[in-house]
PDB file of C-alpha atoms in Angstrom:
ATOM      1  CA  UNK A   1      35.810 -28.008  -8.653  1.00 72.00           C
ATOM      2  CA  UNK A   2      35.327 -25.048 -11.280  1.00 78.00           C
ATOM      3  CA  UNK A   3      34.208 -27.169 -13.812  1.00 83.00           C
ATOM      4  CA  UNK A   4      31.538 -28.715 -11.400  1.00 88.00           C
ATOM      5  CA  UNK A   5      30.581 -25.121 -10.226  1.00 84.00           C
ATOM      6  CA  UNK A   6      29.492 -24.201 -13.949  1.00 86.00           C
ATOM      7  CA  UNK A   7      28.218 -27.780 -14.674  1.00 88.00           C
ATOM      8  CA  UNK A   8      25.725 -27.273 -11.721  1.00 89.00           C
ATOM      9  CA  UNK A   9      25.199 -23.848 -12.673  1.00 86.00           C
ATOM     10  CA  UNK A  10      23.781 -24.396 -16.355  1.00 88.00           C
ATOM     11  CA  UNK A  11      22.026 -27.621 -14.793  1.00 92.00           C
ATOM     12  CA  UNK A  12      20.516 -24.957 -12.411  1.00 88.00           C
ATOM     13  CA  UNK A  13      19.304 -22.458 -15.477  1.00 85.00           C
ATOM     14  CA  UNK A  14      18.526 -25.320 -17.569  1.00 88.00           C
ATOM     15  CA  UNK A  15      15.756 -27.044 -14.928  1.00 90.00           C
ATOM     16  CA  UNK A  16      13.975 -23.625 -14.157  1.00 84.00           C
ATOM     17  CA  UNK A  17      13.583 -23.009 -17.718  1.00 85.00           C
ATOM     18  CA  UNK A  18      11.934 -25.552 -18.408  1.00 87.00           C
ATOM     19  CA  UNK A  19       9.052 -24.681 -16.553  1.00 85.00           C
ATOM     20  CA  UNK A  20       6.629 -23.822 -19.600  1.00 84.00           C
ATOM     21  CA  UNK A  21       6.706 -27.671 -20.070  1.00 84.00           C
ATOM     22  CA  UNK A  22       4.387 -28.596 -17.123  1.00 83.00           C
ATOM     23  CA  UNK A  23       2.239 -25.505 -16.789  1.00 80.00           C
ATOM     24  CA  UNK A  24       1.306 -25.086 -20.475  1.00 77.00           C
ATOM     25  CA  UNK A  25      -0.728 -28.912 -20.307  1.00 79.00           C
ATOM     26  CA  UNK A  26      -2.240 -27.883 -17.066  1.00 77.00           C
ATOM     27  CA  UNK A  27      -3.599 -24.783 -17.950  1.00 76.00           C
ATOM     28  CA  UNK A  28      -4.612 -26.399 -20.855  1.00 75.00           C
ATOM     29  CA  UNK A  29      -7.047 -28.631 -19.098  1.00 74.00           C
ATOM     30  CA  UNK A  30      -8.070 -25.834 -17.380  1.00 75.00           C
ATOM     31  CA  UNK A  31      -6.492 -27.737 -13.975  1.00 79.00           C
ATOM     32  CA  UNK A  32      -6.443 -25.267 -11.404  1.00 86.00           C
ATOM     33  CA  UNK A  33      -2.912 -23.033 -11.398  1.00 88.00           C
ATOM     34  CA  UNK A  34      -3.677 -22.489  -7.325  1.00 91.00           C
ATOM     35  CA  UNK A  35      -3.670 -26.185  -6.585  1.00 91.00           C
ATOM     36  CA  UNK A  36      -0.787 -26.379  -8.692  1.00 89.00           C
ATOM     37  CA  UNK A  37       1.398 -24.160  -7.363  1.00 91.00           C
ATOM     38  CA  UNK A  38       0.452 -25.421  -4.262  1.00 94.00           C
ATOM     39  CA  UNK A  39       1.446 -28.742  -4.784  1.00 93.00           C
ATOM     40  CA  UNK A  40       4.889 -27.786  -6.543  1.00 91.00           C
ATOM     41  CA  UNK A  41       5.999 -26.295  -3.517  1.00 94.00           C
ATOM     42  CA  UNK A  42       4.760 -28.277  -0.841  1.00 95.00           C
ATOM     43  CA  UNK A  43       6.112 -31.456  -2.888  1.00 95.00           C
ATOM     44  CA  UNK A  44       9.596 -29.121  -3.297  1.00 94.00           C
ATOM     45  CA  UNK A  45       9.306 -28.208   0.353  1.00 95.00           C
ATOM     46  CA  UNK A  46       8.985 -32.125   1.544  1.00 95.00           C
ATOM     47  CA  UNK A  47      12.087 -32.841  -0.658  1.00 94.00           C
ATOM     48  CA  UNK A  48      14.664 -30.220   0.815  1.00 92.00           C
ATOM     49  CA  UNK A  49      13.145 -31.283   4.145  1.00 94.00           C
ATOM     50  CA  UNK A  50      13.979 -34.561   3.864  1.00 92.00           C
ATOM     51  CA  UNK A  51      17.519 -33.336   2.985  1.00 88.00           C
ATOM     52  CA  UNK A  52      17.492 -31.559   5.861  1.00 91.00           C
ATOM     53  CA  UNK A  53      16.397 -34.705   7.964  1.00 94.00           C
ATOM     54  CA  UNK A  54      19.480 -36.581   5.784  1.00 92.00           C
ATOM     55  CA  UNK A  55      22.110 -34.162   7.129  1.00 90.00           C
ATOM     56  CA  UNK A  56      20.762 -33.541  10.558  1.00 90.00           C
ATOM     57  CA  UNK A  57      20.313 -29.324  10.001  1.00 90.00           C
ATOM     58  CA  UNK A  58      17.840 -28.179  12.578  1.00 90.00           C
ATOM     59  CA  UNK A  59      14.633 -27.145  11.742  1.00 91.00           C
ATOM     60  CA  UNK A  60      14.852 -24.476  14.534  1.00 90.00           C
ATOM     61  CA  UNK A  61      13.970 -20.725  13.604  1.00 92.00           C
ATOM     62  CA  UNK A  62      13.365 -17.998  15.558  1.00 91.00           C
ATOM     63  CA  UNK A  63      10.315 -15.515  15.517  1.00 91.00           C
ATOM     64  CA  UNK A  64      12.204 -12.666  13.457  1.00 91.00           C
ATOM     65  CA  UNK A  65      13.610 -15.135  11.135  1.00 92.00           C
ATOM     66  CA  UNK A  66       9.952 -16.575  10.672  1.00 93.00           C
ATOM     67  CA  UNK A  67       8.604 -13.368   9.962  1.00 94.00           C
ATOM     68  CA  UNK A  68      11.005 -12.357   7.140  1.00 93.00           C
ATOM     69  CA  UNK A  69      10.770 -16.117   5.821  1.00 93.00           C
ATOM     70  CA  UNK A  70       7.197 -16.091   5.039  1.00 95.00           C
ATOM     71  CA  UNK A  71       7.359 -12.902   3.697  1.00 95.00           C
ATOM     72  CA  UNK A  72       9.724 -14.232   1.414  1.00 93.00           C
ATOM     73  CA  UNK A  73       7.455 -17.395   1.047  1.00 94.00           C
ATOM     74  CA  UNK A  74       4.491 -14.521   0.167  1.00 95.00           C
ATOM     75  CA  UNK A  75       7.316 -12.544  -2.217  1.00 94.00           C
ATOM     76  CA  UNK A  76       7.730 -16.040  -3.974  1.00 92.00           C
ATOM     77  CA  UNK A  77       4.443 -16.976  -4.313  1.00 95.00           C
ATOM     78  CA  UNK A  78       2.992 -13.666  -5.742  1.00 96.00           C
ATOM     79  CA  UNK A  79       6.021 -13.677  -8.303  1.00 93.00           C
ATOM     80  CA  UNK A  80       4.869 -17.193  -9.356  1.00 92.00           C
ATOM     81  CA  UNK A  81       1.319 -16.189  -9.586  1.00 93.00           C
ATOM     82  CA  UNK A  82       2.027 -13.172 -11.996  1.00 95.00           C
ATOM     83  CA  UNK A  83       4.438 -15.219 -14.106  1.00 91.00           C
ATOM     84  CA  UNK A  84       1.519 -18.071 -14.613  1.00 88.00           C
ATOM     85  CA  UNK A  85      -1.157 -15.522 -15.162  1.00 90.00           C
ATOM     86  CA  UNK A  86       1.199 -13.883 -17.375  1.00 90.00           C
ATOM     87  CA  UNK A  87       1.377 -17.250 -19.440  1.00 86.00           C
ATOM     88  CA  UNK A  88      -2.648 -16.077 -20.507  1.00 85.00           C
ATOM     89  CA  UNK A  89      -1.228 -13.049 -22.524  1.00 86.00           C
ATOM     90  CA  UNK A  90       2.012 -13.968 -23.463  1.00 83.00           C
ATOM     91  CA  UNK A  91       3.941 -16.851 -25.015  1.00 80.00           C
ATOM     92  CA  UNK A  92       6.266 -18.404 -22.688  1.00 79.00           C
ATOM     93  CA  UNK A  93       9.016 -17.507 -24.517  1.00 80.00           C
ATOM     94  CA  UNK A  94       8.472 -13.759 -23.905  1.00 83.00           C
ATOM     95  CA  UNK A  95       7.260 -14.149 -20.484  1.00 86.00           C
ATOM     96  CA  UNK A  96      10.081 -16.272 -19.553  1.00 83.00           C
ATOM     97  CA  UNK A  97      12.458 -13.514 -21.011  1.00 83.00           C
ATOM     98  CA  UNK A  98      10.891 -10.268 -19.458  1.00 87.00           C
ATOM     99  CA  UNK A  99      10.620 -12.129 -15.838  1.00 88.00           C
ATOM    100  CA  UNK A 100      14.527 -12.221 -16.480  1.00 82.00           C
ATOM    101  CA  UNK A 101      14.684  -8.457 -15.973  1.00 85.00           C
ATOM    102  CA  UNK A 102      14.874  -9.089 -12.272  1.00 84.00           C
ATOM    103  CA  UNK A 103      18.556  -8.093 -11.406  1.00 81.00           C
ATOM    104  CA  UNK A 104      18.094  -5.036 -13.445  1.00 83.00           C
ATOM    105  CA  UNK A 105      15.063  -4.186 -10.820  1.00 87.00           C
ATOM    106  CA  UNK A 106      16.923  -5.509  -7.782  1.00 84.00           C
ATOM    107  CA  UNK A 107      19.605  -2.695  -9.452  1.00 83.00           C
ATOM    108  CA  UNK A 108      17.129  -0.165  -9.551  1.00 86.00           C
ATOM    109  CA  UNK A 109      15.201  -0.886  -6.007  1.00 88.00           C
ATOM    110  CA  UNK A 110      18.836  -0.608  -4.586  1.00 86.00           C
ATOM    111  CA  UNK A 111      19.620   3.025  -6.092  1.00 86.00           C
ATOM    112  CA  UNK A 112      16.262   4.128  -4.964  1.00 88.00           C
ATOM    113  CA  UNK A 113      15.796   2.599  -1.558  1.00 88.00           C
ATOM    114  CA  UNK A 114      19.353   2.173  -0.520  1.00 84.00           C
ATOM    115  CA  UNK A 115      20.721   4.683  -2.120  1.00 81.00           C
ATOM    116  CA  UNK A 116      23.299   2.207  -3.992  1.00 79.00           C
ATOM    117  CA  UNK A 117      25.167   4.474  -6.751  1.00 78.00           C
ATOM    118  CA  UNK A 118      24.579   3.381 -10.221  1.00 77.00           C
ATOM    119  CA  UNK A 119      27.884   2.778 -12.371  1.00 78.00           C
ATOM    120  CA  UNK A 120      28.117   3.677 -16.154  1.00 81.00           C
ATOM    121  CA  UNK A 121      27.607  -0.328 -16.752  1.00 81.00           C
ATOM    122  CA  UNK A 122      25.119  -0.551 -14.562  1.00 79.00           C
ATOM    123  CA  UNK A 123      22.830   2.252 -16.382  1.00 83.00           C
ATOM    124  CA  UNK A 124      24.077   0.832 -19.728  1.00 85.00           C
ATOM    125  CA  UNK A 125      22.874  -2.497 -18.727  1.00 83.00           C
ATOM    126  CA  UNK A 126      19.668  -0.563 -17.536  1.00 83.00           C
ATOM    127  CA  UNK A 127      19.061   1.045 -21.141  1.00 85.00           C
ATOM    128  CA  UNK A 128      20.037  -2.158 -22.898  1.00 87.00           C
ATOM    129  CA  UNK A 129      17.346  -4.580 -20.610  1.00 85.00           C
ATOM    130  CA  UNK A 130      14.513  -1.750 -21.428  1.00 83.00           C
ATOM    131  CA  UNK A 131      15.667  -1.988 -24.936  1.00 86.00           C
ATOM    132  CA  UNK A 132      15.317  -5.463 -25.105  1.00 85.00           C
ATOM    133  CA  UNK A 133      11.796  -5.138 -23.784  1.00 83.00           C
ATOM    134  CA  UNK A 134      10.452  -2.452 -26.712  1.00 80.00           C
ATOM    135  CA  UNK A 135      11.653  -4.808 -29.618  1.00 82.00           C
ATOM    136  CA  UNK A 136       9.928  -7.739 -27.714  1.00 77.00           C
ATOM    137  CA  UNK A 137       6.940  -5.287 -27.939  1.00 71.00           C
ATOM    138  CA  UNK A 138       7.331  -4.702 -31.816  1.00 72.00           C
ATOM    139  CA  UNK A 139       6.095  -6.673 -34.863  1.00 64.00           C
ATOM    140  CA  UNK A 140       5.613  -6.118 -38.408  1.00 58.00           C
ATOM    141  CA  UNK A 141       2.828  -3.299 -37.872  1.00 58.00           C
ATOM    142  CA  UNK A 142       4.083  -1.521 -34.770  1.00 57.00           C
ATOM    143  CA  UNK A 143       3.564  -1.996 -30.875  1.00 58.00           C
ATOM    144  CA  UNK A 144       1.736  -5.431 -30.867  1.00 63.00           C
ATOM    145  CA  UNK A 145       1.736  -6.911 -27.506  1.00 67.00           C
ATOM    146  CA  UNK A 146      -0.284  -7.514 -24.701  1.00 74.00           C
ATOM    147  CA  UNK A 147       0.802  -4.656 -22.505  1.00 79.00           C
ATOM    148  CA  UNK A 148      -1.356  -6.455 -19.293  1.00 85.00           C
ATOM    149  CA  UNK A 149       0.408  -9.650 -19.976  1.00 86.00           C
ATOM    150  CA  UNK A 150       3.901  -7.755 -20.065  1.00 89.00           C
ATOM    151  CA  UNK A 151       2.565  -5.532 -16.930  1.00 92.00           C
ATOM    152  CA  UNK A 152       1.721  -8.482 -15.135  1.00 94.00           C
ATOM    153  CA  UNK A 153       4.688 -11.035 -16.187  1.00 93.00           C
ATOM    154  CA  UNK A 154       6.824  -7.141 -14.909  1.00 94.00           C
ATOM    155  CA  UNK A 155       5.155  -7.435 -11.416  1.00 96.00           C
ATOM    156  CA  UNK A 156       6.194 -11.002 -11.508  1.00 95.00           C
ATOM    157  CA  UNK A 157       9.902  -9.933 -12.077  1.00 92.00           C
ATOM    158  CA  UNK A 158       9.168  -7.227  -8.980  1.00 95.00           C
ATOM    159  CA  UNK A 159       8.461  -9.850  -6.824  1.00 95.00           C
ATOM    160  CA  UNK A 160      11.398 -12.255  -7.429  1.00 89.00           C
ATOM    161  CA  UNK A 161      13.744  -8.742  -7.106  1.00 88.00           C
ATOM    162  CA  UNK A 162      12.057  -8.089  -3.861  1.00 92.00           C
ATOM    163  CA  UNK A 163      13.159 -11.576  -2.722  1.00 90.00           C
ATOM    164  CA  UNK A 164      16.612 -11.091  -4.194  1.00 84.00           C
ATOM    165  CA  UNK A 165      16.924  -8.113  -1.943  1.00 87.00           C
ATOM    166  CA  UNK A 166      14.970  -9.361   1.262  1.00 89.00           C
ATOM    167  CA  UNK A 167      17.378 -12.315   1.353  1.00 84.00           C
ATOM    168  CA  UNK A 168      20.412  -9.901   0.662  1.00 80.00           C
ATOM    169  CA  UNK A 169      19.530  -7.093   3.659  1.00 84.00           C
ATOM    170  CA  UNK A 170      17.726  -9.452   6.011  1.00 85.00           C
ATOM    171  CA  UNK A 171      20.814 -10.969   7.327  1.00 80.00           C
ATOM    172  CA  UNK A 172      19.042 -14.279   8.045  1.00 82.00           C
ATOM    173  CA  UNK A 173      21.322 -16.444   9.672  1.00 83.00           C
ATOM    174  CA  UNK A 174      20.144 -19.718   8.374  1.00 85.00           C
ATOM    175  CA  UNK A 175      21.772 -22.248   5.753  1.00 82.00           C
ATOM    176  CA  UNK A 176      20.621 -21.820   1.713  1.00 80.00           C
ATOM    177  CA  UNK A 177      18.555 -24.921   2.086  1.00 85.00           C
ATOM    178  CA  UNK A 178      17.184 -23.987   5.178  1.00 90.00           C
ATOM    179  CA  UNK A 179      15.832 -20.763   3.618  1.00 88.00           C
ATOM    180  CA  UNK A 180      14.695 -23.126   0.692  1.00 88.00           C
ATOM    181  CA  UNK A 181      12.312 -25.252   2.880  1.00 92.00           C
ATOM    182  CA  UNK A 182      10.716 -22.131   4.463  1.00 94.00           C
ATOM    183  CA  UNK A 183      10.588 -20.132   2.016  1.00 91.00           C
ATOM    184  CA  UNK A 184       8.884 -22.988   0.013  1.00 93.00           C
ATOM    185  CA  UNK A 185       6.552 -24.170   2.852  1.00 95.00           C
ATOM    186  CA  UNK A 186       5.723 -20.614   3.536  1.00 96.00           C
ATOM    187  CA  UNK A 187       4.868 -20.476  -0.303  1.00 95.00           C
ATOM    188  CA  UNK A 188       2.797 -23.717  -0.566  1.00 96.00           C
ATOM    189  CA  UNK A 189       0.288 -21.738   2.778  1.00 96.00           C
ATOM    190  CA  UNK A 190      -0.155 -18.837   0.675  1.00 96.00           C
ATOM    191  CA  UNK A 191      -1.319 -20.874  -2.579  1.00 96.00           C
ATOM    192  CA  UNK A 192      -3.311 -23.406   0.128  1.00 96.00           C
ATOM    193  CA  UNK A 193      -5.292 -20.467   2.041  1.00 96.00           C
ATOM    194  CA  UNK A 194      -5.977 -18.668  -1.320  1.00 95.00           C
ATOM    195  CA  UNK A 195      -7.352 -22.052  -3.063  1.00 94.00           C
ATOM    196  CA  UNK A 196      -9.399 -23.074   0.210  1.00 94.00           C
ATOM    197  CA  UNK A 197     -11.056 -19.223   0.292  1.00 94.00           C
ATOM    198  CA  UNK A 198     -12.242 -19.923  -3.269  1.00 92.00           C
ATOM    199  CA  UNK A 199     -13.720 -23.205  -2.399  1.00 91.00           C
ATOM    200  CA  UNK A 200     -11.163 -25.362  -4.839  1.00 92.00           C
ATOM    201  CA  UNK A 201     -10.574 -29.182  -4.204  1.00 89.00           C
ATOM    202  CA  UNK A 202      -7.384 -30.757  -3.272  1.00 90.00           C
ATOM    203  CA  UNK A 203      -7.823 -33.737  -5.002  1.00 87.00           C
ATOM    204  CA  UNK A 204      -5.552 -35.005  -7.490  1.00 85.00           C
ATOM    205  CA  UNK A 205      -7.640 -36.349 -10.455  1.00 82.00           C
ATOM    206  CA  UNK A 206      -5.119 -38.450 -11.815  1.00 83.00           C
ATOM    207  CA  UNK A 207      -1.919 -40.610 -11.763  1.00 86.00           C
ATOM    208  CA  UNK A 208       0.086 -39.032 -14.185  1.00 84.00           C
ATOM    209  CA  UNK A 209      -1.013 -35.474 -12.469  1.00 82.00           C
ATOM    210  CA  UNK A 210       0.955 -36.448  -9.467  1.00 86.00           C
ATOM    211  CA  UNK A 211       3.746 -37.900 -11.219  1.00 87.00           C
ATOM    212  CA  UNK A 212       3.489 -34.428 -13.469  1.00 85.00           C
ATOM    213  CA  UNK A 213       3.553 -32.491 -10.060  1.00 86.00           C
ATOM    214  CA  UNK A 214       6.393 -34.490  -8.122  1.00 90.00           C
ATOM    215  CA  UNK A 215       8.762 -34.290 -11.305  1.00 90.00           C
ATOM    216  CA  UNK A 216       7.746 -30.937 -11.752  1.00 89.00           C
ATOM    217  CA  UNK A 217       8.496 -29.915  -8.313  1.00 91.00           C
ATOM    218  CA  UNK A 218      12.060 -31.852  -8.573  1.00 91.00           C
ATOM    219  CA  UNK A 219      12.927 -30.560 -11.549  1.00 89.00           C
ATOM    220  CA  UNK A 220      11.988 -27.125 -11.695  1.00 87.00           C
ATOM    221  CA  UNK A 221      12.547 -26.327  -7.851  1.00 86.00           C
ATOM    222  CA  UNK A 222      14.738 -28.678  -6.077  1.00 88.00           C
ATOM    223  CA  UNK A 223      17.039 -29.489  -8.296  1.00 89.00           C
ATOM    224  CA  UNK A 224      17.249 -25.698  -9.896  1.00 87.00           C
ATOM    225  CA  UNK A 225      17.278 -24.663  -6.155  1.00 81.00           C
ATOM    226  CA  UNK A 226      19.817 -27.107  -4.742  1.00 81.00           C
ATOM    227  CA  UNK A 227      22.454 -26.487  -7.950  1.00 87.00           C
ATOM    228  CA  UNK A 228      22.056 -22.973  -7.476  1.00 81.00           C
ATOM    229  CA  UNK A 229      23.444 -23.622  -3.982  1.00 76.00           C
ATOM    230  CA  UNK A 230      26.671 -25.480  -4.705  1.00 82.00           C
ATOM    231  CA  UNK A 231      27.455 -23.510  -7.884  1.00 84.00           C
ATOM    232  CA  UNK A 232      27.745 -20.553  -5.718  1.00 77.00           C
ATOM    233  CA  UNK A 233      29.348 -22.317  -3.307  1.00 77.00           C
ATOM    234  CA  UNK A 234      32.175 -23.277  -6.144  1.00 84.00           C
ATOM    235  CA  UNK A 235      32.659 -20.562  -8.616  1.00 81.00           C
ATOM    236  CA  UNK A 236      30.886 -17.719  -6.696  1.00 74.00           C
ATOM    237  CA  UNK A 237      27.791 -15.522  -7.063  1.00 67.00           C
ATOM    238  CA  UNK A 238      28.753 -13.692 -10.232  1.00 64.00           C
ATOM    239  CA  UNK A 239      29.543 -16.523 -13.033  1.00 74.00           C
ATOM    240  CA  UNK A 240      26.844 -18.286 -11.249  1.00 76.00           C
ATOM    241  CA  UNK A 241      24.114 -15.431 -11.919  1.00 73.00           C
ATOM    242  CA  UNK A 242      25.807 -14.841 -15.389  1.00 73.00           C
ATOM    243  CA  UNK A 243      24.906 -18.855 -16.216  1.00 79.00           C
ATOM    244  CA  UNK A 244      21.120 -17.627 -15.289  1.00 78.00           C
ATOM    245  CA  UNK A 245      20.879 -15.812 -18.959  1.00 76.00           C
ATOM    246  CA  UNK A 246      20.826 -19.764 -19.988  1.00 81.00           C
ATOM    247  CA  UNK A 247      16.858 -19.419 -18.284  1.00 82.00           C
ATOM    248  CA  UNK A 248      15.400 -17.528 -21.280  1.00 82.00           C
ATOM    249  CA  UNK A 249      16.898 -19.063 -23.510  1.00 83.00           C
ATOM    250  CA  UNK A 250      16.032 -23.117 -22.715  1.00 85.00           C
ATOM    251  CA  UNK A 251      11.885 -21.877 -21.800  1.00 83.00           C
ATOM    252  CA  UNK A 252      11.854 -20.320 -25.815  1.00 83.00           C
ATOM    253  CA  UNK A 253      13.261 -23.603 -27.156  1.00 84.00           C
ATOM    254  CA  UNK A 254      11.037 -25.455 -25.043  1.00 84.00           C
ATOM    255  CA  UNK A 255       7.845 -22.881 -26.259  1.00 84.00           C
ATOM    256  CA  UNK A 256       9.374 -23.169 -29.826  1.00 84.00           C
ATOM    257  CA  UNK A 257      10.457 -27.095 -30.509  1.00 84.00           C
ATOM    258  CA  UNK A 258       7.522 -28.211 -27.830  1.00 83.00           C
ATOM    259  CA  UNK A 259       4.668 -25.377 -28.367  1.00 80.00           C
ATOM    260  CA  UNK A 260       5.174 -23.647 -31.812  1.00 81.00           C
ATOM    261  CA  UNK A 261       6.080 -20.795 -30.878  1.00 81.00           C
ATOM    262  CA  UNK A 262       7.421 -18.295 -33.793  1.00 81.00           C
ATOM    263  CA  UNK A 263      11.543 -17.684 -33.179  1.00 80.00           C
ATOM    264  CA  UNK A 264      11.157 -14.125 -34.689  1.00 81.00           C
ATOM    265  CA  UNK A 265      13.926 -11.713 -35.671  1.00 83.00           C
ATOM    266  CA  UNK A 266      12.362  -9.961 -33.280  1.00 82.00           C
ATOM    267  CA  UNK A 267      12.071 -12.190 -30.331  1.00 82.00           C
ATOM    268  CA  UNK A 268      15.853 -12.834 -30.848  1.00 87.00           C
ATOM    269  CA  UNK A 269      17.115  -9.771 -30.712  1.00 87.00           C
ATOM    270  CA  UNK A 270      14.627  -8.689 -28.095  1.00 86.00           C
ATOM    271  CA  UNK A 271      16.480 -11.550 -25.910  1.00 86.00           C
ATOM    272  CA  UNK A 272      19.704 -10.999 -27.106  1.00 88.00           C
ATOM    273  CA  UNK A 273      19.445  -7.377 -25.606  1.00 89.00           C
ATOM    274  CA  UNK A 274      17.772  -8.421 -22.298  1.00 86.00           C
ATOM    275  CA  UNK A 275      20.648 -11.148 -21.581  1.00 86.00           C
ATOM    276  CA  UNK A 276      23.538  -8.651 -22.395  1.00 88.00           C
ATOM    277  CA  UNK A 277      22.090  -5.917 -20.430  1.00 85.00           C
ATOM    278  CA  UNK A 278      21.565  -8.734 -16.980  1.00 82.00           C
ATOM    279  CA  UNK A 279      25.168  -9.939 -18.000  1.00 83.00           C
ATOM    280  CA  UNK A 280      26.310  -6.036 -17.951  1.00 83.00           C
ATOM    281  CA  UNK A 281      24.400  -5.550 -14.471  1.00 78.00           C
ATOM    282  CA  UNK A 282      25.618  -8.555 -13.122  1.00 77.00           C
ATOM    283  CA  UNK A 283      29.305  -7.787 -13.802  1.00 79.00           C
ATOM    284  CA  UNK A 284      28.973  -3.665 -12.704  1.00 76.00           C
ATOM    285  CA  UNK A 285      27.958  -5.366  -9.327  1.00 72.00           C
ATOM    286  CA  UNK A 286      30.990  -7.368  -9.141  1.00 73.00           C
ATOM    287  CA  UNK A 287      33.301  -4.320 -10.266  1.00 75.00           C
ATOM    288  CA  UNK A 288      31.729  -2.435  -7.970  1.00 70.00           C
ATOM    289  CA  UNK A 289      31.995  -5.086  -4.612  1.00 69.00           C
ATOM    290  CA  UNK A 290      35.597  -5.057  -5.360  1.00 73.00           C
ATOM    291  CA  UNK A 291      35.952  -1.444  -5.042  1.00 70.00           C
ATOM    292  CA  UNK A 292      34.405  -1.903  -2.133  1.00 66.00           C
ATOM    293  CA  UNK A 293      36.675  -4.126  -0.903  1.00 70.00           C
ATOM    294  CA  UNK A 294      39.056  -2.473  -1.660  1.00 66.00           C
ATOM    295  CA  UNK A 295      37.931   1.014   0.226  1.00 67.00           C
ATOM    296  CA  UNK A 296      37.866  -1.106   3.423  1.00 63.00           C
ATOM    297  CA  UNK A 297      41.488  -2.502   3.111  1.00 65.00           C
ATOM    298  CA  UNK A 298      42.988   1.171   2.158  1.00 64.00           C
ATOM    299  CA  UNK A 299      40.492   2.045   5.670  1.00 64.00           C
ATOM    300  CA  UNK A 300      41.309  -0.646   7.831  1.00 58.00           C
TER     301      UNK A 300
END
């Protein structure tokens, strides 16, 4: 079962990082990123649906747990947006790596709103991810970045963080896939109602554009989704998040082998930094939920 846990898990990592592969040829030919995103998720939404359907799960929610659903759907769909518009400024490669920053802020929004304390690992891991970020900045003659693509790719990373956390304190009492479909379907509204304000057409100009959108949505949503699920379910949250750091890395082979992007010293080390200092955050949490654990038993 462990072995299937962290066979699903790098599955997982592996099919959201390869993202860059159908975005970069849509943007591109200047196809609309709204209608895109719109038809990822409602495609992705249809799928875990029918899943749903497959293992008769109710559809049933309640008003509270609709509420904090499409808030997540909104959450999602702004964090999606900023990562696509960050793809203007920045190669995918370096987006892909400074969206991965996200535990670090779901680390930081829980010292400061929750008043979580911070461990020595924790702030080491902080230092290190920041660290990672500057040399990602850096080339030959100094600072040399787009500092609105990183701003914008770093409110993309706020988002998905916000999520993280929503899902964590909301106590919704619905199954992972459940949350899945809603949160996707909730998603696809936001990207429909902002594409019908600005007067965009639905229509799918092509064939191979819906094929590119229904493998895209499998791929790159369902399947990273559904993995994500079961790899949880067998080897637990933290080797699970841990196998994320794989993200990164598969969207800069896919910008460098598919797109041409440069593999600098740089860019190496810059990602290097940023996975230790997630892998550092990621394990200070589980140190830390043992204590915890432990507290209660010496309590009870």
């Amino acid at each position: 079962m462990k072995l299937k846990g962290y066979a699903l898990g790098i599955l997982s990592s592996v099919s959201f990082g390869l993202i860059p592969i159908f975005i970069l040829p849509l943007k591109k030919a200047s196809f609309s990123m709204d209608i895109t995103l719109f038809y990822r998720f409602l495609f992705s939404a249809l799928m875990v649906g029918g899943y749903l359907l497959y293992s008769k799960e109710s559809f049933r929610i309640n008003k509270k747990e609709a509420l904090i659903l499409s808030v997540l759907g909104v959450c999602y769909a702004l964090s999606s947006e900023f990562l696509f518009i960050g793809y203007d400024f920045l190669t995918p490669g370096i987006a892909s790596t400074v969206l991965f920053i996200y535990p670090v802020i779901v680390a930081l929004i829980m010292f400061f709103f929750y008043k979580e304390k911070l461990t020595k690992l924790s702030v080491a891991s902080l230092l290190m991810a920041f660290a990672g970020v500057i040399v990602l900045c850096l080339k030959e003659n100094g600072m040399e970045i787009n500092f609105a693509g990183l701003g914008i790719v770093m409110l993309s990373s706020l988002f998905y963080a916000l999520y993280m956390v929503i899902v964590n304190k909301s106590n919704l009492k619905v199954s992972g896939f459940k949350l899945s479909f809603y949160s996707m379907l909730f998603t696809s509204a936001f990207f429909m109602i902002k594409a019908f304000t600005e007067g965009e057409s639905f229509e799918i100009p092509s064939v191979s554009i819906f094929l590119n959108f229904i493998v895209f949505a499998f791929l790159t949503t369902v399947i990273s989704s559904l993995c994500l699920v079961y790899a949880i379910q067998y080897i637990g949250s933290t080797p699970t998040a841990i196998l994320g750091a794989l993200e990164p890395v598969v969207a800069v082979m896919v910008s460098v082998f598919m797109f041409h992007e440069k593999l600098t010293t740089n860019l190496l080390i810059g990602i290097v930094l940023i996975l230790l200092g997630v892998i550092l955050n990621v394990l200070s949490d589980k140190r830390k939920s043992r204590r915890d654990q432990h507290k209660d038993l010496q309590n009870a």
